[in-house]
PDB file of C-alpha atoms in Angstrom:
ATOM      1  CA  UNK A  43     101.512  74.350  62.821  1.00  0.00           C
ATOM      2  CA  UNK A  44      99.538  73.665  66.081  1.00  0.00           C
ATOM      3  CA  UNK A  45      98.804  70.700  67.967  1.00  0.00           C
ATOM      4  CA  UNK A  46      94.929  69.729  68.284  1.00  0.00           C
ATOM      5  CA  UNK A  47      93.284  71.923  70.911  1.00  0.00           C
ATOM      6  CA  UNK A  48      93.737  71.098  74.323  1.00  0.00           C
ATOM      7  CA  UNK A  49      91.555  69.924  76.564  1.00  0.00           C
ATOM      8  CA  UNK A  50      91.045  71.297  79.946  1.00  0.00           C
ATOM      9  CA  UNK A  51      92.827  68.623  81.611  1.00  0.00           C
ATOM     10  CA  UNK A  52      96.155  68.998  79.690  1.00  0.00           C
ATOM     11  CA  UNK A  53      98.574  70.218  81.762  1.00  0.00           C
ATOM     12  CA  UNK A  54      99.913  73.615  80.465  1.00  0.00           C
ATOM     13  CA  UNK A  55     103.673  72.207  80.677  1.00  0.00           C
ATOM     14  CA  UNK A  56     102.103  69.216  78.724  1.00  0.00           C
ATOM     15  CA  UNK A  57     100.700  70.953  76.406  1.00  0.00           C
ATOM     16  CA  UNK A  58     103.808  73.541  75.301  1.00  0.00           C
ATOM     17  CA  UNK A  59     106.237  69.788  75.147  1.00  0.00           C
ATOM     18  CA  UNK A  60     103.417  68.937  72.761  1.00  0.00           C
ATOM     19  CA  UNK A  61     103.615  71.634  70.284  1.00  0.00           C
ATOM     20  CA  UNK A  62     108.008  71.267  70.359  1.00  0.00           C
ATOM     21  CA  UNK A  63     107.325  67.607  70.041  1.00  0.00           C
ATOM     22  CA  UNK A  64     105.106  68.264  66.949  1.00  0.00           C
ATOM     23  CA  UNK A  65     107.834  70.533  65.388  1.00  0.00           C
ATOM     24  CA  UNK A  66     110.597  67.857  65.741  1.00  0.00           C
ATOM     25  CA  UNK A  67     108.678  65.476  64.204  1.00  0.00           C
ATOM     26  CA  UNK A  68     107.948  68.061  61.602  1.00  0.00           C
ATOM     27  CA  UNK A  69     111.719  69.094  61.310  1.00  0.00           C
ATOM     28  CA  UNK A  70     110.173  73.243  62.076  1.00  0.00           C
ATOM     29  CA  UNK A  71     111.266  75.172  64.644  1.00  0.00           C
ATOM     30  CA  UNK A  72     109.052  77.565  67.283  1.00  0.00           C
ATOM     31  CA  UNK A  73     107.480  80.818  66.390  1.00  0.00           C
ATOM     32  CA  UNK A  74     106.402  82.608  69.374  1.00  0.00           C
ATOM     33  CA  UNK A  75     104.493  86.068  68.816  1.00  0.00           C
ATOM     34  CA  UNK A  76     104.317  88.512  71.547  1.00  0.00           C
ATOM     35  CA  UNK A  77     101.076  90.836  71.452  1.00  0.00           C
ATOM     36  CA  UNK A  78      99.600  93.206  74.271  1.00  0.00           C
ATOM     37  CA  UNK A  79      96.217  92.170  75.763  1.00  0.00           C
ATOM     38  CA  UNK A  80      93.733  94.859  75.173  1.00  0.00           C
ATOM     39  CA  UNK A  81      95.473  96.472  72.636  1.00  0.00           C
ATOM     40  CA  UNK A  82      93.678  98.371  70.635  1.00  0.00           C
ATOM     41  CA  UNK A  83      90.715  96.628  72.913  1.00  0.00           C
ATOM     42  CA  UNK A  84      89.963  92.998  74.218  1.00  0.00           C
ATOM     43  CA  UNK A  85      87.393  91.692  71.208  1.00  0.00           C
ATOM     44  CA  UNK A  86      90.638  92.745  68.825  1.00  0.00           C
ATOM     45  CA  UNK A  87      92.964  91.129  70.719  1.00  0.00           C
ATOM     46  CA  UNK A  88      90.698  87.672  71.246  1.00  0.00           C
ATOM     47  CA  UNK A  89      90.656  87.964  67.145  1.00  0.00           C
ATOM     48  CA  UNK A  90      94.559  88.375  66.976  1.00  0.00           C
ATOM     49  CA  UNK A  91      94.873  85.648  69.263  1.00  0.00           C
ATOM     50  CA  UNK A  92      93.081  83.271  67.086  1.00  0.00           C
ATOM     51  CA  UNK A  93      94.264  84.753  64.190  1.00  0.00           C
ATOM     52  CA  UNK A  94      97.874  84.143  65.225  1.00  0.00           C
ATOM     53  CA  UNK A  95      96.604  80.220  66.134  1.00  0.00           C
ATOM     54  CA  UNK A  96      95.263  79.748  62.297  1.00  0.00           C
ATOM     55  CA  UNK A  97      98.749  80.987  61.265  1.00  0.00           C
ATOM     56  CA  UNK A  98     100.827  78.237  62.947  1.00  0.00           C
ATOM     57  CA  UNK A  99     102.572  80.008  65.973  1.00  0.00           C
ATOM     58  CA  UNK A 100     104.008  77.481  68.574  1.00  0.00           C
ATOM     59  CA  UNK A 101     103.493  79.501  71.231  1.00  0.00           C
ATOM     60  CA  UNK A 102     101.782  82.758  71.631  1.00  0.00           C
ATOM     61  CA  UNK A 103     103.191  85.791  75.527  1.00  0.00           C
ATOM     62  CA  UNK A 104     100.000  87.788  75.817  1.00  0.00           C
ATOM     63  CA  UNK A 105     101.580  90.364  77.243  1.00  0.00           C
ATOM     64  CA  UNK A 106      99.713  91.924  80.462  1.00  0.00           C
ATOM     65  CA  UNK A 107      99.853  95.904  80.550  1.00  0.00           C
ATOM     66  CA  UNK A 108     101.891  97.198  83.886  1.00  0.00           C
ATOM     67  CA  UNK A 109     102.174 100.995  84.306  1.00  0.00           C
ATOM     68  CA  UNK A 110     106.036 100.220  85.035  1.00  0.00           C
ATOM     69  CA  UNK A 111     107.616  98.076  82.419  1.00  0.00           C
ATOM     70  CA  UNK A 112     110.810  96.536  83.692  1.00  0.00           C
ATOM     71  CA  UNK A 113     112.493  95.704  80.055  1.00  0.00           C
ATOM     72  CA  UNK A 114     110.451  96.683  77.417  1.00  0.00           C
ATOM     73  CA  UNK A 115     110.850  99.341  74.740  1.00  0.00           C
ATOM     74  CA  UNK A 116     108.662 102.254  73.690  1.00  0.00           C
ATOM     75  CA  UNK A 117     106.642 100.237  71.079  1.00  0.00           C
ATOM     76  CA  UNK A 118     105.622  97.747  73.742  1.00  0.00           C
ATOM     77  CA  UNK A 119     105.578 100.387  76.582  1.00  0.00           C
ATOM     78  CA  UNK A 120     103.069 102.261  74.466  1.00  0.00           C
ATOM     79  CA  UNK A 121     101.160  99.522  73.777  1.00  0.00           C
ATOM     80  CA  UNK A 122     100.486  98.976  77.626  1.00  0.00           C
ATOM     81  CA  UNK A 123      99.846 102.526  77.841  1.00  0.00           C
ATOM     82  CA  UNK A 124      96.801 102.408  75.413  1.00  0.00           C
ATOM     83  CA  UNK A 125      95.699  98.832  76.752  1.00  0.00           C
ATOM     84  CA  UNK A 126      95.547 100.366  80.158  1.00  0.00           C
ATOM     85  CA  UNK A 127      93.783 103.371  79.212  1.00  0.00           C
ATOM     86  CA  UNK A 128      91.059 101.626  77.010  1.00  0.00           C
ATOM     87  CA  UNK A 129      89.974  99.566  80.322  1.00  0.00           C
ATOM     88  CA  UNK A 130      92.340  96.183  80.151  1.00  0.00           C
ATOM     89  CA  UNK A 131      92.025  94.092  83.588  1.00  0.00           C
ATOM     90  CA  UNK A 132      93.258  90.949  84.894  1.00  0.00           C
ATOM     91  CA  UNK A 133      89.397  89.490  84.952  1.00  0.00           C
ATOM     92  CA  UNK A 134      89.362  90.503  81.292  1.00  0.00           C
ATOM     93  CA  UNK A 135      92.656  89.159  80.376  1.00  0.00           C
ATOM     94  CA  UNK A 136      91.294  85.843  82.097  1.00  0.00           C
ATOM     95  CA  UNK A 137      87.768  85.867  80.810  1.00  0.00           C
ATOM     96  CA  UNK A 138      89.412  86.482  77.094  1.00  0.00           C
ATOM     97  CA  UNK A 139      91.142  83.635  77.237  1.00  0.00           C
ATOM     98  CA  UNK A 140      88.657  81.358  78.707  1.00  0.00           C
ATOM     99  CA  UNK A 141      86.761  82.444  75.878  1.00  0.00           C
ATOM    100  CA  UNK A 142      89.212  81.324  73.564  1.00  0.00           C
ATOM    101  CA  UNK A 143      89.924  77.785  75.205  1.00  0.00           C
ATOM    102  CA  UNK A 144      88.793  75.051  73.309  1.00  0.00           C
ATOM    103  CA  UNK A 145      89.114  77.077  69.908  1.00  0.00           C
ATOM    104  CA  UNK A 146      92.750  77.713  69.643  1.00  0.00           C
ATOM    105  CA  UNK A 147      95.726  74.587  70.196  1.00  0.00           C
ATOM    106  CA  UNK A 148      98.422  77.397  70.357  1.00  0.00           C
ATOM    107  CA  UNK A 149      99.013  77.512  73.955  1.00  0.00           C
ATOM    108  CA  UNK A 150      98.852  80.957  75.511  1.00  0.00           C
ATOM    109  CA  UNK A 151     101.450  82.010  78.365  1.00  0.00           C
ATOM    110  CA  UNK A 152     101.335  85.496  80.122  1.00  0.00           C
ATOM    111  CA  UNK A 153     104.344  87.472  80.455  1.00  0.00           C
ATOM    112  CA  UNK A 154     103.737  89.241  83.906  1.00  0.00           C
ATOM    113  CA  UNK A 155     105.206  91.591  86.098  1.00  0.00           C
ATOM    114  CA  UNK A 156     105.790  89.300  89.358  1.00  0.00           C
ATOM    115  CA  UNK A 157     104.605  92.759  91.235  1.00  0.00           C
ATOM    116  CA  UNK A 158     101.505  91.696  89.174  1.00  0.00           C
ATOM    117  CA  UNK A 159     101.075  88.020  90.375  1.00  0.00           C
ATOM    118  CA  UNK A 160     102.058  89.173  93.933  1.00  0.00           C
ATOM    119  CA  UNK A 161      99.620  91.927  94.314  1.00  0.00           C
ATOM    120  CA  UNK A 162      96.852  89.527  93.269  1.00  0.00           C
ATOM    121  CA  UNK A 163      98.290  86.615  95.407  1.00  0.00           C
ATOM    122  CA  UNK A 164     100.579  83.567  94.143  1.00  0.00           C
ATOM    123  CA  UNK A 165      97.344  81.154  94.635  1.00  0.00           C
ATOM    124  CA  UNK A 166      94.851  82.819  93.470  1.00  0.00           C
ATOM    125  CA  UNK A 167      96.721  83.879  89.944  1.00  0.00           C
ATOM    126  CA  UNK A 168      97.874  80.800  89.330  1.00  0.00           C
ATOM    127  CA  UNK A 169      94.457  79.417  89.936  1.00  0.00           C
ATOM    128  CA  UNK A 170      92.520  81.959  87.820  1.00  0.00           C
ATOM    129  CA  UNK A 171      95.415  80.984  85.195  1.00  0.00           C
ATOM    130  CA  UNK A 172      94.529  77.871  85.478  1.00  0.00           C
ATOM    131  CA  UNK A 173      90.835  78.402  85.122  1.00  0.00           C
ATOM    132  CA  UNK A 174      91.719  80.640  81.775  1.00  0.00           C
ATOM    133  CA  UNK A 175      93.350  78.027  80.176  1.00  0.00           C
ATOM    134  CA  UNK A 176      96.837  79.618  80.187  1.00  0.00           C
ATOM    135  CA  UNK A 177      99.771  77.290  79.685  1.00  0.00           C
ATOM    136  CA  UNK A 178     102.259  79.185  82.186  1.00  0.00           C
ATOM    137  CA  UNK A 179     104.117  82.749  82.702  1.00  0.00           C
ATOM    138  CA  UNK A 180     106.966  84.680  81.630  1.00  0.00           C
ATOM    139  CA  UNK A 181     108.135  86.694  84.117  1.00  0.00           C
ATOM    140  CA  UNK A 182     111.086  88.893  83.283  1.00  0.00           C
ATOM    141  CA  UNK A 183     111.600  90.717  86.707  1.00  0.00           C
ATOM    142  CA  UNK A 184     111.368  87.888  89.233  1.00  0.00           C
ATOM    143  CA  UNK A 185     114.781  87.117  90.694  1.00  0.00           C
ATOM    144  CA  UNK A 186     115.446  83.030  90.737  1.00  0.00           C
ATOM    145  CA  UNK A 187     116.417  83.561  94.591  1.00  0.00           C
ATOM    146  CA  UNK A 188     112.998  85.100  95.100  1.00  0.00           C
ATOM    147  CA  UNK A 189     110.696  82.841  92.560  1.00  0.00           C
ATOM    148  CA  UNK A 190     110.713  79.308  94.867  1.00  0.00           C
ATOM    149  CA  UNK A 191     106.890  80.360  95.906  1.00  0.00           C
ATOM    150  CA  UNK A 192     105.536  80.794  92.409  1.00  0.00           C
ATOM    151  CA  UNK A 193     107.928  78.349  91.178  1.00  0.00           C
ATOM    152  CA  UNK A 194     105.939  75.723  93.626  1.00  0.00           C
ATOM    153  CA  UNK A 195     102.700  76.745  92.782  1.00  0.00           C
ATOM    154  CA  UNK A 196     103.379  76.528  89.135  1.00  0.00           C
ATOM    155  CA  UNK A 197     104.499  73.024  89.497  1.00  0.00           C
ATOM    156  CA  UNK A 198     101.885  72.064  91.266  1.00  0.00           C
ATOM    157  CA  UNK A 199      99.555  73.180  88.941  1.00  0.00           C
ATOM    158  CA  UNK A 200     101.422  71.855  85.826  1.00  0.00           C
ATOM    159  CA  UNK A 201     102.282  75.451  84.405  1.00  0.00           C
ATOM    160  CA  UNK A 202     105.263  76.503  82.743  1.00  0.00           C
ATOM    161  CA  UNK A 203     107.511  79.009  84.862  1.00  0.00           C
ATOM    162  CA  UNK A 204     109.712  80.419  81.958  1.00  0.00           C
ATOM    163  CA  UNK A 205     113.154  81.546  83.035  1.00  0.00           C
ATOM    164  CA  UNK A 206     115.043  84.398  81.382  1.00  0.00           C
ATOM    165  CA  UNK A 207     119.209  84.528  80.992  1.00  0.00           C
ATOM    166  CA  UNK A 208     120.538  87.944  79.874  1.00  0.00           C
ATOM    167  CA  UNK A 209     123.768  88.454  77.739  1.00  0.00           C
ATOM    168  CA  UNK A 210     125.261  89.701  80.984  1.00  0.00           C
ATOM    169  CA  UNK A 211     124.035  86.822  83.410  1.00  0.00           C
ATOM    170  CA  UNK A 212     126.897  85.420  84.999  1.00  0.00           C
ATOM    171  CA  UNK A 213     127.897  81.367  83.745  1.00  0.00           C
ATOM    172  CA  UNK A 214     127.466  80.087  86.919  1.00  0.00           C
ATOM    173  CA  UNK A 215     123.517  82.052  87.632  1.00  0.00           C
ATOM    174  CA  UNK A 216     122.904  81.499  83.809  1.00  0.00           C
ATOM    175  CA  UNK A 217     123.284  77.642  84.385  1.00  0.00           C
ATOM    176  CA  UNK A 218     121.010  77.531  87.723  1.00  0.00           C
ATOM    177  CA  UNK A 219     118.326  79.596  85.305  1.00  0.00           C
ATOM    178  CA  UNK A 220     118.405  77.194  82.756  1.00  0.00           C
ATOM    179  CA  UNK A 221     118.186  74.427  85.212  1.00  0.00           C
ATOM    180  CA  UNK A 222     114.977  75.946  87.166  1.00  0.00           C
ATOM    181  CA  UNK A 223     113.216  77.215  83.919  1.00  0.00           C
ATOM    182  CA  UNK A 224     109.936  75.083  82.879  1.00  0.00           C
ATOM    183  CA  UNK A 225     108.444  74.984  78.816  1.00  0.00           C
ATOM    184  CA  UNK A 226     111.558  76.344  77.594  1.00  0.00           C
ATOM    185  CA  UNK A 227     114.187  78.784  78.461  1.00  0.00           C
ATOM    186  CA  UNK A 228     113.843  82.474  77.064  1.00  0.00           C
ATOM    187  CA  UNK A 229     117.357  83.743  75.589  1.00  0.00           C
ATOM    188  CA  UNK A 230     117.702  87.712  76.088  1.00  0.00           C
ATOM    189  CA  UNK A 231     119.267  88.355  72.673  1.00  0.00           C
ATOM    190  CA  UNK A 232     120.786  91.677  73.435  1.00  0.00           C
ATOM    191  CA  UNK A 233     121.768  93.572  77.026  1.00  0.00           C
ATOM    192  CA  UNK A 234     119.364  96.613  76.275  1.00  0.00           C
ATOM    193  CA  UNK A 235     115.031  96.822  76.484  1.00  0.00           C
ATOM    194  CA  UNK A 236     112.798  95.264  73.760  1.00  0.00           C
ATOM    195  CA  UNK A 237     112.445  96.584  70.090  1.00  0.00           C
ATOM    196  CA  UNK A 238     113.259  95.590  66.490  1.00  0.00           C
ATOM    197  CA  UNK A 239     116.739  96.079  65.752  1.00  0.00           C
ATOM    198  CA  UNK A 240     118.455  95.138  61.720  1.00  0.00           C
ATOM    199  CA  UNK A 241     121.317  93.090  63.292  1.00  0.00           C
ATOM    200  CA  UNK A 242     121.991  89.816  65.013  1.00  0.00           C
ATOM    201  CA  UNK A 243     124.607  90.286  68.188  1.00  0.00           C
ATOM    202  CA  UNK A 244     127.509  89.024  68.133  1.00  0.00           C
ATOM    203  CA  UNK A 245     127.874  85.931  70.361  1.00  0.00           C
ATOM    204  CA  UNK A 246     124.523  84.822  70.402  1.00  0.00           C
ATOM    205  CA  UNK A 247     125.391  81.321  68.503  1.00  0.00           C
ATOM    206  CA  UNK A 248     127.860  80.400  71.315  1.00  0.00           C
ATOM    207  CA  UNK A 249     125.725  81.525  73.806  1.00  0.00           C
ATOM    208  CA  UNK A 250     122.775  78.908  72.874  1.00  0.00           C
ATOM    209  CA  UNK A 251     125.507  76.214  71.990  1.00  0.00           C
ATOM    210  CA  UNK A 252     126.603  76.799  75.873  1.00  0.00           C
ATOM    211  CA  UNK A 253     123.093  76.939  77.204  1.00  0.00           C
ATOM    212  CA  UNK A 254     122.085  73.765  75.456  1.00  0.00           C
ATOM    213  CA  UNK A 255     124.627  72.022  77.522  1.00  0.00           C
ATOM    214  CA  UNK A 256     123.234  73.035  80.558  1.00  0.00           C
ATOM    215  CA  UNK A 257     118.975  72.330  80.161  1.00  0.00           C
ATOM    216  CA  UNK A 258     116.711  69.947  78.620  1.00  0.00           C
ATOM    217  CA  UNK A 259     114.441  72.648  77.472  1.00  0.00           C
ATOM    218  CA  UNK A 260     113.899  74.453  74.576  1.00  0.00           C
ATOM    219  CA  UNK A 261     115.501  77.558  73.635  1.00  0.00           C
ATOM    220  CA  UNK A 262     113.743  80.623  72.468  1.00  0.00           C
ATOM    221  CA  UNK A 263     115.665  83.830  71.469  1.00  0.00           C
ATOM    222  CA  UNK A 264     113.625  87.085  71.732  1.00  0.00           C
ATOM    223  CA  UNK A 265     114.495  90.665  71.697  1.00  0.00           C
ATOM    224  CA  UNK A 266     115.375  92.691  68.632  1.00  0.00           C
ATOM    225  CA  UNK A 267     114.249  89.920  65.926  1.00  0.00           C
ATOM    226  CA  UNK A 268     111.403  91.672  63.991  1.00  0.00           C
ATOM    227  CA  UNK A 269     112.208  89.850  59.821  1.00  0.00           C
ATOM    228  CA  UNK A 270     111.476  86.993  58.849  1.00  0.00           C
ATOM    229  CA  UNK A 271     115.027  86.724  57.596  1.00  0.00           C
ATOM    230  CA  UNK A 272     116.411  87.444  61.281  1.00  0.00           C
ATOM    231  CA  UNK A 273     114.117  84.443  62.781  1.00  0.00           C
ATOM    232  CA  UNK A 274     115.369  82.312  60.187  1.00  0.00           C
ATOM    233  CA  UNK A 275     118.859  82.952  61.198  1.00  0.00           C
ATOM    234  CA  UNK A 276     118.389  82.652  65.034  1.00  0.00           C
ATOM    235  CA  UNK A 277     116.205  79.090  64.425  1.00  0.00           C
ATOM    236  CA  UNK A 278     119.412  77.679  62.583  1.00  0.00           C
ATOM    237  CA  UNK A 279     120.953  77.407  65.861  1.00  0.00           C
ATOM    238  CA  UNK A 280     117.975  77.731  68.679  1.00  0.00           C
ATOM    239  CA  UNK A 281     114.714  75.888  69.311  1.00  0.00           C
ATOM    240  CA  UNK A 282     112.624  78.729  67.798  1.00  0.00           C
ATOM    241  CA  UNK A 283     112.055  82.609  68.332  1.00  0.00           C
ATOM    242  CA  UNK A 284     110.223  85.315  70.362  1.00  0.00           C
ATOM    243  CA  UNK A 285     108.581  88.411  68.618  1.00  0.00           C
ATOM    244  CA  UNK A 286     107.307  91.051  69.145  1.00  0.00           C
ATOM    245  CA  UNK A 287     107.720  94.814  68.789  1.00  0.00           C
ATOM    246  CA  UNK A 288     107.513  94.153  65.131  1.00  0.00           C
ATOM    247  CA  UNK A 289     103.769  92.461  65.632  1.00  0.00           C
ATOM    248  CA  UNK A 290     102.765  95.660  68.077  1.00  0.00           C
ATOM    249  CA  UNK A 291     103.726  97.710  65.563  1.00  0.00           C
ATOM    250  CA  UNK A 292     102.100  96.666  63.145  1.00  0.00           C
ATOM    251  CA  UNK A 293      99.263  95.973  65.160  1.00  0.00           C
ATOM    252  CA  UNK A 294      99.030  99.709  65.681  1.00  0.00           C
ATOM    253  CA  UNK A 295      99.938 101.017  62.410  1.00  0.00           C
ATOM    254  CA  UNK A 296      97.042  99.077  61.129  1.00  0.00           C
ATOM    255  CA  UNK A 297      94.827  99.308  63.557  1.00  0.00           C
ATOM    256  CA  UNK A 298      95.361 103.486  63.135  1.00  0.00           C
ATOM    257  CA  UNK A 299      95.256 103.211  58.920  1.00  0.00           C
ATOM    258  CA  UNK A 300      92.690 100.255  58.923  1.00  0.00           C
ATOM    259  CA  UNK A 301      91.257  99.168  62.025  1.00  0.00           C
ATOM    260  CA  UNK A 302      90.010  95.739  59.752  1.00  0.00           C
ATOM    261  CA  UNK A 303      93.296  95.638  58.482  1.00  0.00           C
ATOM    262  CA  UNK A 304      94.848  94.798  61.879  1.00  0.00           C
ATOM    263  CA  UNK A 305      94.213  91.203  62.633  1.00  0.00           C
ATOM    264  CA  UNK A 306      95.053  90.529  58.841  1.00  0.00           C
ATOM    265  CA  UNK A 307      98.156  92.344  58.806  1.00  0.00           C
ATOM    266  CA  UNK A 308      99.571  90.290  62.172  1.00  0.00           C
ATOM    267  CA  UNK A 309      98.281  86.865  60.944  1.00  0.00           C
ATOM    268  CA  UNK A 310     100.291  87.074  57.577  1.00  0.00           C
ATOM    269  CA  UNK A 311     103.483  88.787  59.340  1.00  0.00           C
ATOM    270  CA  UNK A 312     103.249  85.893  61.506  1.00  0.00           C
ATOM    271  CA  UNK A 313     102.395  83.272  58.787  1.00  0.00           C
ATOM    272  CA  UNK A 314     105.721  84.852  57.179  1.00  0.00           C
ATOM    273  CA  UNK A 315     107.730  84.299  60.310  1.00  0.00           C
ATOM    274  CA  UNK A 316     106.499  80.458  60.543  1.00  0.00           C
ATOM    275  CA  UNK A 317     107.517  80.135  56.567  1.00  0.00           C
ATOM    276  CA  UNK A 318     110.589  81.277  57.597  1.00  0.00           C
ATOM    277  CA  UNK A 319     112.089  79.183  60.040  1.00  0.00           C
ATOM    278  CA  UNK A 320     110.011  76.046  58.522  1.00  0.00           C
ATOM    279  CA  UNK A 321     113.385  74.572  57.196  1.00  0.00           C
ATOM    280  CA  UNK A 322     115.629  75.862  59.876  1.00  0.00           C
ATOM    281  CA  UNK A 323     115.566  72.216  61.183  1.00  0.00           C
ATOM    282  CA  UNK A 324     117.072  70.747  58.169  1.00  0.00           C
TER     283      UNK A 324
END
C-alpha cells in the first residue's frame, strides 16, 4: 500500500524511505513492477502506471526504451523495440509523468541507459527528472568508478542513484556498491539477462544475509521472479522484489488479445504479487 501522494517538494530519496518506512510499520515487504514506457503507447502506459499505484506497488522502474539493451531479455528487449517504434521520447517519458504527479504516491524511478543520461547531459536529465516528478534512476550499465558525476548531481537534487551487485561482483566491489547505492540496493538474482525463470538460484539467501551487513538500504531482488509464489519466497529474506518480464508479458499478450484487457490484467498480477509477500515480514 502507498504512502499519500507526494508533494513536489519531497525529495525523491525522501519519498522512496517513506514508502519502506510505511511497510515496516505495516510488517509488508516492497513490490516493485518494472513496465516499458510507451509500450503499447504513452496514454496506456500513464493508465498502467496508475493502475499499478491503486494496486499497492512500493515502487514502480519505468523502463526507458534504448535501441541497445545492456542486460535485458527478449521480452523486455521487444518491448523497447515496439515503444521505440510507436514514437516513445524522453520529453514524453517526462511529460507522462508530470502528468501523473500529484495523482499517484507510488514513486516512479527510471531505469536508464547512462549512454542515455549522458547524451542528454547529467544536468539537464536530472533536472527534467526532477521537474517530472521522478524519485531517482536505475542504471544498470554505469560503472561505480565512472558514476561520481551523476552520483553528485543526484545528491544534490535529493534523487535516488540505485546501485546494482551481480552474482559475480567481486566481495570487496560488491561492498563499495552497496555502500554508494541511494533508495535501496538492486540484487541481480541470477548471472544471465532479464526474464521469468521457475527457479530460485542457489545462494541468493546468503548473498542478501552478506549484503545486509554491508548497507543501510533496502534490498530488492529482481531478475527471473515472475509468481507470486517466487516473490513470496525472495521477501522472506530481502526487503522486497523487482518484476518484470512477467508484467511486459502480460502487458503484451493482453494488449494483442484485448487491448482493454491490458491495464486490468497488470493491476491484478500486481495486486497478486503485493498479496503475496504481505506476510513475508512476519
Amino acid at each position: 500500500m502507498s504512502v499519500a501522494a507526494p508533494s513536489n517538494s519531497t525529495s525523491g530519496v525522501a519519498r522512496i524511505a517513506a514508502q519502506f518506512a510505511a511497510n515496516a510499520a505495516a510488517g509488508r515487504k516492497a513490490i516493485a513492477p518494472f513496465v516499458t514506457a510507451g509500450d503499447p503507447d504513452t496514454a496506456t502506459t500513464a493508465e498502467v502506471l496508475a493502475a499499478i499505484d491503486r494496486a499497492g506497488a512500493t515502487l514502480i522502474e519505468l523502463g526507458v526504451p534504448y535501441s541497445d539493451p545492456i542486460a535485458d531479455g527478449a521480452v523486455i528487449q521487444a518491448s523497447y523495440v515496439r515503444a521505440l517504434a510507436r514514437g516513445m521520447t524522453l520529453d514524453r517519458l517526462f511529460a507522462t509523468v508530470k502528468d501523473l504527479t500529484g495523482q499517484i504516491a507510488t514513486p516512479v524511478l527510471a531505469m536508464v541507459s547512462y549512454s542515455i543520461i549522458y547524451r542528454r547531459g547529467i544536468d539537464r536529465f536530472v533536472a527534467e527528472s526532477v521537474a517530472a516528478g521522478l524519485a531517482g534512476f536505475v542504471v544498470p550499465d554505469l560503472p561505480i568508478e565512472e558514476s561520481d558525476d551523476l552520483g553528485a548531481a543526484c545528491a544534490t537534487a535529493g534523487l535516488a542513484l540505485v546501485r546494482l551487485v551481480t552474482p559475480t561482483t567481486p566481495p570487496e566491489r560488491a561492498e563499495q556498491i552497496a555502500r554508494q547505492s541511494t533508495g535501496f540496493l538492486y540484487c541481480v538474482s541470477v548471472a544471465g539477462v532479464t526474464g521469468a525463470r521457475t527457479a530460485l538460484p542457489e545462494g541468493l539467501i546468503e548473498r542478501v544475509a552478506w549484503l545486509r551487513t554491508k548497507t543501510s538500504v533496502p534490498i530488492l531482488v529482481g531478475f527471473g521472479i515472475s509468481t507470486p509464489e517466487q516473490a513470496r519466497a525472495v521477501a522472506a529474506v530481502a526487503d522486497g522484489v523487482i518484476v518484470g518480464s512477467a508484467l511486459v508479458r502480460r502487458l503484451a499478450e493482453a494488449e494483442a488479445a484485448a487491448p482493454r484487457q491490458a491495464v486490468a490484467a497488470i493491476e491484478q498480477h500486481v495486486r497478486d504479487l503485493v498479496t503475496a509477500v504481505a506476510g513475508a515480514a512476519e
